[in-house]
PDB file of C-alpha atoms in Angstrom:
ATOM      1  CA  UNK R   1      -0.136  -0.245   0.148  1.00 44.00           C
ATOM      2  CA  UNK R   2       1.456   2.972  -0.741  1.00 47.00           C
ATOM      3  CA  UNK R   3       1.765   6.128   1.779  1.00 55.00           C
ATOM      4  CA  UNK R   4      -0.359   9.848   0.685  1.00 51.00           C
ATOM      5  CA  UNK R   5       1.375  12.407   1.969  1.00 52.00           C
ATOM      6  CA  UNK R   6       0.323  16.183   2.359  1.00 53.00           C
ATOM      7  CA  UNK R   7       0.880  17.729  -0.853  1.00 56.00           C
ATOM      8  CA  UNK R   8      -0.848  15.132  -2.589  1.00 59.00           C
ATOM      9  CA  UNK R   9       1.918  12.799  -3.890  1.00 66.00           C
ATOM     10  CA  UNK R  10       2.210   9.233  -3.363  1.00 74.00           C
ATOM     11  CA  UNK R  11       5.375   7.565  -1.831  1.00 76.00           C
ATOM     12  CA  UNK R  12       5.996   4.131  -2.686  1.00 76.00           C
ATOM     13  CA  UNK R  13       6.962   1.473   0.075  1.00 74.00           C
ATOM     14  CA  UNK R  14      10.428   0.970   0.633  1.00 78.00           C
ATOM     15  CA  UNK R  15      12.307  -1.930  -0.946  1.00 73.00           C
ATOM     16  CA  UNK R  16      12.913  -4.987   0.504  1.00 71.00           C
ATOM     17  CA  UNK R  17      16.037  -5.538   2.473  1.00 74.00           C
ATOM     18  CA  UNK R  18      16.385  -9.083   2.082  1.00 71.00           C
ATOM     19  CA  UNK R  19      19.911 -10.430   0.224  1.00 69.00           C
ATOM     20  CA  UNK R  20      18.221 -12.312  -1.729  1.00 73.00           C
ATOM     21  CA  UNK R  21      14.965 -11.891  -4.057  1.00 74.00           C
ATOM     22  CA  UNK R  22      11.715 -13.801  -3.800  1.00 67.00           C
ATOM     23  CA  UNK R  23      10.474 -14.621  -7.004  1.00 65.00           C
ATOM     24  CA  UNK R  24       8.044 -12.872  -8.800  1.00 65.00           C
ATOM     25  CA  UNK R  25       5.409 -15.634 -10.126  1.00 59.00           C
ATOM     26  CA  UNK R  26       5.712 -19.231  -9.787  1.00 59.00           C
ATOM     27  CA  UNK R  27       3.519 -22.007 -11.844  1.00 62.00           C
ATOM     28  CA  UNK R  28       4.217 -24.380  -8.992  1.00 65.00           C
ATOM     29  CA  UNK R  29       3.470 -22.277  -5.549  1.00 63.00           C
ATOM     30  CA  UNK R  30       2.579 -19.048  -4.092  1.00 73.00           C
ATOM     31  CA  UNK R  31       4.788 -16.607  -4.086  1.00 78.00           C
ATOM     32  CA  UNK R  32       3.551 -12.541  -3.763  1.00 79.00           C
ATOM     33  CA  UNK R  33       4.351  -9.605  -1.572  1.00 82.00           C
ATOM     34  CA  UNK R  34       3.215  -7.904   1.506  1.00 85.00           C
ATOM     35  CA  UNK R  35       4.105  -4.194   2.956  1.00 86.00           C
ATOM     36  CA  UNK R  36       4.987  -3.540   6.613  1.00 86.00           C
ATOM     37  CA  UNK R  37       5.785  -1.102   8.641  1.00 81.00           C
ATOM     38  CA  UNK R  38       4.816   2.492   9.552  1.00 80.00           C
ATOM     39  CA  UNK R  39       3.716   5.177   7.052  1.00 78.00           C
ATOM     40  CA  UNK R  40       4.981   4.270   3.694  1.00 78.00           C
ATOM     41  CA  UNK R  41       6.672   0.885   4.921  1.00 81.00           C
ATOM     42  CA  UNK R  42       8.933  -1.783   3.294  1.00 80.00           C
ATOM     43  CA  UNK R  43       7.665  -4.346   0.915  1.00 84.00           C
ATOM     44  CA  UNK R  44       8.636  -8.010   2.065  1.00 82.00           C
ATOM     45  CA  UNK R  45       8.485 -10.457  -0.252  1.00 81.00           C
ATOM     46  CA  UNK R  46       6.933 -13.802   0.042  1.00 85.00           C
ATOM     47  CA  UNK R  47       7.646 -17.303  -1.463  1.00 83.00           C
ATOM     48  CA  UNK R  48       4.767 -19.707  -0.131  1.00 87.00           C
ATOM     49  CA  UNK R  49       1.336 -19.475   2.030  1.00 91.00           C
ATOM     50  CA  UNK R  50       3.065 -20.313   5.093  1.00 94.00           C
ATOM     51  CA  UNK R  51       5.493 -17.670   5.202  1.00 94.00           C
ATOM     52  CA  UNK R  52       3.172 -15.123   4.487  1.00 93.00           C
ATOM     53  CA  UNK R  53       1.632 -16.691   7.514  1.00 95.00           C
ATOM     54  CA  UNK R  54       4.691 -16.832   9.449  1.00 95.00           C
ATOM     55  CA  UNK R  55       5.419 -12.984   8.546  1.00 95.00           C
ATOM     56  CA  UNK R  56       1.892 -11.613   9.318  1.00 96.00           C
ATOM     57  CA  UNK R  57       1.895 -13.401  12.814  1.00 97.00           C
ATOM     58  CA  UNK R  58       5.883 -12.680  13.535  1.00 97.00           C
ATOM     59  CA  UNK R  59       5.230  -8.713  12.685  1.00 96.00           C
ATOM     60  CA  UNK R  60       2.437  -8.276  14.533  1.00 96.00           C
ATOM     61  CA  UNK R  61       3.614  -9.762  17.642  1.00 96.00           C
ATOM     62  CA  UNK R  62       3.513  -7.130  20.634  1.00 94.00           C
ATOM     63  CA  UNK R  63       7.516  -7.789  21.080  1.00 96.00           C
ATOM     64  CA  UNK R  64       8.219  -7.310  17.525  1.00 96.00           C
ATOM     65  CA  UNK R  65      10.417  -4.087  16.110  1.00 94.00           C
ATOM     66  CA  UNK R  66      10.994  -5.408  12.571  1.00 93.00           C
ATOM     67  CA  UNK R  67      11.277  -8.208  10.080  1.00 93.00           C
ATOM     68  CA  UNK R  68      13.200  -8.174   7.348  1.00 92.00           C
ATOM     69  CA  UNK R  69      13.047 -11.549   4.896  1.00 91.00           C
ATOM     70  CA  UNK R  70      15.482 -13.372   3.000  1.00 92.00           C
ATOM     71  CA  UNK R  71      18.974 -12.530   5.395  1.00 94.00           C
ATOM     72  CA  UNK R  72      22.192 -14.319   4.183  1.00 95.00           C
ATOM     73  CA  UNK R  73      24.474 -16.671   6.058  1.00 97.00           C
ATOM     74  CA  UNK R  74      27.691 -18.045   5.399  1.00 97.00           C
ATOM     75  CA  UNK R  75      28.511 -21.273   7.248  1.00 97.00           C
ATOM     76  CA  UNK R  76      30.160 -24.498   6.631  1.00 96.00           C
ATOM     77  CA  UNK R  77      29.814 -27.768   7.049  1.00 94.00           C
ATOM     78  CA  UNK R  78      31.544 -30.781   8.993  1.00 93.00           C
ATOM     79  CA  UNK R  79      33.953 -30.675   6.132  1.00 94.00           C
ATOM     80  CA  UNK R  80      35.062 -27.119   5.946  1.00 93.00           C
ATOM     81  CA  UNK R  81      33.280 -26.258   3.284  1.00 96.00           C
ATOM     82  CA  UNK R  82      31.655 -22.872   3.075  1.00 96.00           C
ATOM     83  CA  UNK R  83      27.734 -22.275   2.165  1.00 96.00           C
ATOM     84  CA  UNK R  84      25.084 -19.575   1.849  1.00 96.00           C
ATOM     85  CA  UNK R  85      21.694 -19.807   3.939  1.00 95.00           C
ATOM     86  CA  UNK R  86      19.275 -17.567   3.665  1.00 95.00           C
ATOM     87  CA  UNK R  87      17.275 -17.207   6.765  1.00 96.00           C
ATOM     88  CA  UNK R  88      13.340 -16.758   5.063  1.00 94.00           C
ATOM     89  CA  UNK R  89      12.825 -14.169   8.304  1.00 95.00           C
ATOM     90  CA  UNK R  90      14.684 -12.406  11.037  1.00 96.00           C
ATOM     91  CA  UNK R  91      12.634 -10.881  13.565  1.00 97.00           C
ATOM     92  CA  UNK R  92      14.353  -7.932  15.955  1.00 96.00           C
ATOM     93  CA  UNK R  93      12.876  -7.141  19.234  1.00 97.00           C
ATOM     94  CA  UNK R  94      12.496  -4.277  20.862  1.00 95.00           C
ATOM     95  CA  UNK R  95      14.671  -5.662  23.300  1.00 97.00           C
ATOM     96  CA  UNK R  96      16.970  -5.636  20.784  1.00 97.00           C
ATOM     97  CA  UNK R  97      17.424  -9.458  20.657  1.00 98.00           C
ATOM     98  CA  UNK R  98      17.274 -11.061  17.230  1.00 98.00           C
ATOM     99  CA  UNK R  99      15.543 -14.347  16.045  1.00 98.00           C
ATOM    100  CA  UNK R 100      15.716 -16.004  12.807  1.00 98.00           C
ATOM    101  CA  UNK R 101      13.404 -18.076  11.711  1.00 98.00           C
ATOM    102  CA  UNK R 102      13.179 -21.208   8.911  1.00 97.00           C
ATOM    103  CA  UNK R 103       9.690 -21.516   7.358  1.00 96.00           C
ATOM    104  CA  UNK R 104       9.136 -24.884   6.405  1.00 96.00           C
ATOM    105  CA  UNK R 105       6.093 -27.005   5.950  1.00 95.00           C
ATOM    106  CA  UNK R 106       6.648 -29.981   8.437  1.00 96.00           C
ATOM    107  CA  UNK R 107       6.370 -32.640   5.964  1.00 96.00           C
ATOM    108  CA  UNK R 108       9.514 -31.574   4.720  1.00 94.00           C
ATOM    109  CA  UNK R 109      11.118 -31.059   7.349  1.00 97.00           C
ATOM    110  CA  UNK R 110      13.801 -34.292   7.672  1.00 96.00           C
ATOM    111  CA  UNK R 111      16.309 -35.494   9.693  1.00 96.00           C
ATOM    112  CA  UNK R 112      18.967 -34.037   7.636  1.00 95.00           C
ATOM    113  CA  UNK R 113      17.653 -30.546   7.365  1.00 96.00           C
ATOM    114  CA  UNK R 114      17.186 -30.650  10.876  1.00 97.00           C
ATOM    115  CA  UNK R 115      20.616 -31.759  11.840  1.00 96.00           C
ATOM    116  CA  UNK R 116      21.371 -28.424   8.903  1.00 96.00           C
ATOM    117  CA  UNK R 117      19.374 -25.998  11.533  1.00 97.00           C
ATOM    118  CA  UNK R 118      21.439 -26.868  14.283  1.00 97.00           C
ATOM    119  CA  UNK R 119      24.620 -26.509  12.787  1.00 97.00           C
ATOM    120  CA  UNK R 120      23.839 -23.246  11.367  1.00 98.00           C
ATOM    121  CA  UNK R 121      22.755 -22.117  14.758  1.00 98.00           C
ATOM    122  CA  UNK R 122      25.085 -22.695  16.599  1.00 97.00           C
ATOM    123  CA  UNK R 123      27.203 -20.959  14.130  1.00 98.00           C
ATOM    124  CA  UNK R 124      24.974 -17.635  14.106  1.00 98.00           C
ATOM    125  CA  UNK R 125      24.732 -17.436  17.681  1.00 98.00           C
ATOM    126  CA  UNK R 126      28.358 -17.792  18.243  1.00 98.00           C
ATOM    127  CA  UNK R 127      28.920 -15.241  15.839  1.00 97.00           C
ATOM    128  CA  UNK R 128      26.528 -12.892  17.210  1.00 97.00           C
ATOM    129  CA  UNK R 129      24.281 -13.282  14.626  1.00 97.00           C
ATOM    130  CA  UNK R 130      21.212 -13.879  16.103  1.00 98.00           C
ATOM    131  CA  UNK R 131      20.483 -14.948  19.576  1.00 98.00           C
ATOM    132  CA  UNK R 132      18.341 -17.895  18.548  1.00 98.00           C
ATOM    133  CA  UNK R 133      17.260 -19.610  15.327  1.00 98.00           C
ATOM    134  CA  UNK R 134      13.967 -21.445  15.073  1.00 97.00           C
ATOM    135  CA  UNK R 135      12.013 -23.721  12.937  1.00 98.00           C
ATOM    136  CA  UNK R 136       8.562 -22.146  12.265  1.00 97.00           C
ATOM    137  CA  UNK R 137       5.860 -24.824  10.312  1.00 97.00           C
ATOM    138  CA  UNK R 138       1.745 -24.457  10.025  1.00 97.00           C
ATOM    139  CA  UNK R 139       2.173 -26.025  13.858  1.00 96.00           C
ATOM    140  CA  UNK R 140       3.212 -23.124  14.824  1.00 97.00           C
ATOM    141  CA  UNK R 141       0.256 -20.462  13.055  1.00 97.00           C
ATOM    142  CA  UNK R 142      -2.163 -20.078  16.082  1.00 97.00           C
ATOM    143  CA  UNK R 143      -5.862 -19.419  13.764  1.00 97.00           C
ATOM    144  CA  UNK R 144      -6.715 -16.606  16.899  1.00 98.00           C
ATOM    145  CA  UNK R 145      -3.057 -14.883  16.511  1.00 98.00           C
ATOM    146  CA  UNK R 146      -2.798 -14.903  12.600  1.00 98.00           C
ATOM    147  CA  UNK R 147      -6.778 -13.353  12.480  1.00 98.00           C
ATOM    148  CA  UNK R 148      -5.944 -10.795  14.912  1.00 98.00           C
ATOM    149  CA  UNK R 149      -2.611 -10.034  13.109  1.00 98.00           C
ATOM    150  CA  UNK R 150      -4.763  -9.992   9.721  1.00 97.00           C
ATOM    151  CA  UNK R 151      -6.953  -7.419  11.443  1.00 98.00           C
ATOM    152  CA  UNK R 152      -3.893  -5.914  12.751  1.00 98.00           C
ATOM    153  CA  UNK R 153      -2.680  -5.350   9.108  1.00 95.00           C
ATOM    154  CA  UNK R 154      -6.155  -4.134   7.694  1.00 95.00           C
ATOM    155  CA  UNK R 155      -7.017  -1.225   9.643  1.00 96.00           C
ATOM    156  CA  UNK R 156      -2.909   0.134  10.429  1.00 93.00           C
ATOM    157  CA  UNK R 157      -3.676   3.396   8.890  1.00 91.00           C
ATOM    158  CA  UNK R 158      -4.579   5.955  11.044  1.00 94.00           C
ATOM    159  CA  UNK R 159      -7.919   8.072  11.252  1.00 95.00           C
ATOM    160  CA  UNK R 160      -7.458  11.793  11.607  1.00 94.00           C
ATOM    161  CA  UNK R 161     -11.091  11.613  12.682  1.00 95.00           C
ATOM    162  CA  UNK R 162     -11.945   8.555  13.850  1.00 97.00           C
ATOM    163  CA  UNK R 163      -8.808   7.829  16.045  1.00 97.00           C
ATOM    164  CA  UNK R 164      -9.558  11.165  18.563  1.00 97.00           C
ATOM    165  CA  UNK R 165     -13.179  10.332  19.264  1.00 98.00           C
ATOM    166  CA  UNK R 166     -12.457   6.426  20.132  1.00 98.00           C
ATOM    167  CA  UNK R 167      -9.627   7.898  22.314  1.00 98.00           C
ATOM    168  CA  UNK R 168     -12.300  10.216  23.732  1.00 98.00           C
ATOM    169  CA  UNK R 169     -14.365   7.095  24.900  1.00 98.00           C
ATOM    170  CA  UNK R 170     -11.383   4.899  26.008  1.00 98.00           C
ATOM    171  CA  UNK R 171     -10.298   7.938  28.067  1.00 97.00           C
ATOM    172  CA  UNK R 172     -13.566   8.172  29.892  1.00 96.00           C
ATOM    173  CA  UNK R 173     -13.946   4.092  30.104  1.00 96.00           C
ATOM    174  CA  UNK R 174     -13.621   2.425  33.316  1.00 95.00           C
ATOM    175  CA  UNK R 175     -13.427  -2.302  34.465  1.00 96.00           C
ATOM    176  CA  UNK R 176     -13.541  -4.379  31.682  1.00 97.00           C
ATOM    177  CA  UNK R 177     -16.155  -3.074  28.670  1.00 98.00           C
ATOM    178  CA  UNK R 178     -17.548  -4.855  25.371  1.00 98.00           C
ATOM    179  CA  UNK R 179     -15.990  -3.738  22.007  1.00 98.00           C
ATOM    180  CA  UNK R 180     -19.265  -3.393  21.145  1.00 98.00           C
ATOM    181  CA  UNK R 181     -20.725  -1.266  23.699  1.00 98.00           C
ATOM    182  CA  UNK R 182     -17.238   1.175  23.157  1.00 98.00           C
ATOM    183  CA  UNK R 183     -18.439   1.655  19.549  1.00 98.00           C
ATOM    184  CA  UNK R 184     -22.032   2.237  20.072  1.00 98.00           C
ATOM    185  CA  UNK R 185     -20.332   5.594  22.051  1.00 97.00           C
ATOM    186  CA  UNK R 186     -18.188   6.252  19.570  1.00 98.00           C
ATOM    187  CA  UNK R 187     -21.297   6.428  17.103  1.00 97.00           C
ATOM    188  CA  UNK R 188     -19.023   5.643  14.299  1.00 97.00           C
ATOM    189  CA  UNK R 189     -19.925   2.141  13.754  1.00 96.00           C
ATOM    190  CA  UNK R 190     -16.933   0.557  11.157  1.00 97.00           C
ATOM    191  CA  UNK R 191     -15.188   3.609  11.746  1.00 97.00           C
ATOM    192  CA  UNK R 192     -15.289   3.117  15.659  1.00 98.00           C
ATOM    193  CA  UNK R 193     -14.537  -0.515  15.752  1.00 98.00           C
ATOM    194  CA  UNK R 194     -11.060   0.156  13.334  1.00 98.00           C
ATOM    195  CA  UNK R 195     -10.072   2.643  15.781  1.00 98.00           C
ATOM    196  CA  UNK R 196     -10.791   0.571  18.753  1.00 98.00           C
ATOM    197  CA  UNK R 197      -8.448  -1.982  16.838  1.00 98.00           C
ATOM    198  CA  UNK R 198      -5.792   0.288  17.063  1.00 98.00           C
ATOM    199  CA  UNK R 199      -5.817   0.889  20.359  1.00 98.00           C
ATOM    200  CA  UNK R 200      -5.703  -2.585  21.032  1.00 98.00           C
ATOM    201  CA  UNK R 201      -2.773  -2.876  19.014  1.00 96.00           C
ATOM    202  CA  UNK R 202      -1.026  -0.023  20.532  1.00 96.00           C
ATOM    203  CA  UNK R 203      -1.227  -1.712  23.843  1.00 96.00           C
ATOM    204  CA  UNK R 204      -3.507   1.094  25.114  1.00 97.00           C
ATOM    205  CA  UNK R 205      -6.801  -1.937  25.182  1.00 98.00           C
ATOM    206  CA  UNK R 206      -6.249  -5.361  26.106  1.00 97.00           C
ATOM    207  CA  UNK R 207      -8.767  -7.848  25.412  1.00 97.00           C
ATOM    208  CA  UNK R 208      -9.764  -9.673  28.831  1.00 96.00           C
ATOM    209  CA  UNK R 209      -9.122 -13.559  26.752  1.00 94.00           C
ATOM    210  CA  UNK R 210      -7.007 -14.670  24.354  1.00 95.00           C
ATOM    211  CA  UNK R 211      -9.555 -15.002  21.391  1.00 96.00           C
ATOM    212  CA  UNK R 212     -10.114 -13.281  18.511  1.00 97.00           C
ATOM    213  CA  UNK R 213     -11.505  -9.269  18.301  1.00 98.00           C
ATOM    214  CA  UNK R 214     -14.857  -8.741  17.745  1.00 98.00           C
ATOM    215  CA  UNK R 215     -17.502  -6.816  18.682  1.00 98.00           C
ATOM    216  CA  UNK R 216     -18.640  -9.153  21.677  1.00 98.00           C
ATOM    217  CA  UNK R 217     -14.465  -9.543  23.064  1.00 98.00           C
ATOM    218  CA  UNK R 218     -14.264  -7.873  26.562  1.00 98.00           C
ATOM    219  CA  UNK R 219     -11.344  -5.074  26.731  1.00 98.00           C
ATOM    220  CA  UNK R 220     -10.295  -3.101  29.569  1.00 97.00           C
ATOM    221  CA  UNK R 221      -7.725  -0.370  29.689  1.00 97.00           C
ATOM    222  CA  UNK R 222      -3.984  -1.250  29.896  1.00 96.00           C
ATOM    223  CA  UNK R 223      -2.574   2.000  29.557  1.00 93.00           C
ATOM    224  CA  UNK R 224      -4.371   5.763  29.587  1.00 93.00           C
ATOM    225  CA  UNK R 225      -4.714   7.456  26.312  1.00 90.00           C
TER     226      UNK R 225
END
């Protein structure tokens, strides 16, 4: 998604920052791109549906600062021969720790692959490139987390009209309140819901339970707006 400026121009997303360009088309598997980040954001290439889900989930975890895809790491095997491994997704967290993720369907995870990843992990950590390196499969995709991440992504654009109204409503709320009741107080219907979701994303509101964000979800004020 491009960024509209006050001068009326359009600023396109920054190009991907990875060390390898991802495929833009394939007859064999899913390929695509997504934009993450504030404002005009940056483009991220994707080469599988699982990779898309992984990127979405990781990008919208509260402790994530930024993500980068296809980061090159040079490692050596048991014979001392050097190889390039492109880490599918690297997450920099708000505490500045760095975690790499190898994204792969579980049916394609064999013993040889796991041994290779273990060797890469040990070398990346010892060299200070990563703090951790993990395997991400379809078993790591939580349907609730993915739903909420997609919702956060869809409403990431601030609203100069709806956001202040929702903030006023939240500022005066006490206790645990149903999101639908907050929406009614904003009198903005869908615009109000989207503004409240942004306040959940920013940590000003929190859901009482671990659930999909909806009109029926209960929320409380976690910090002042």
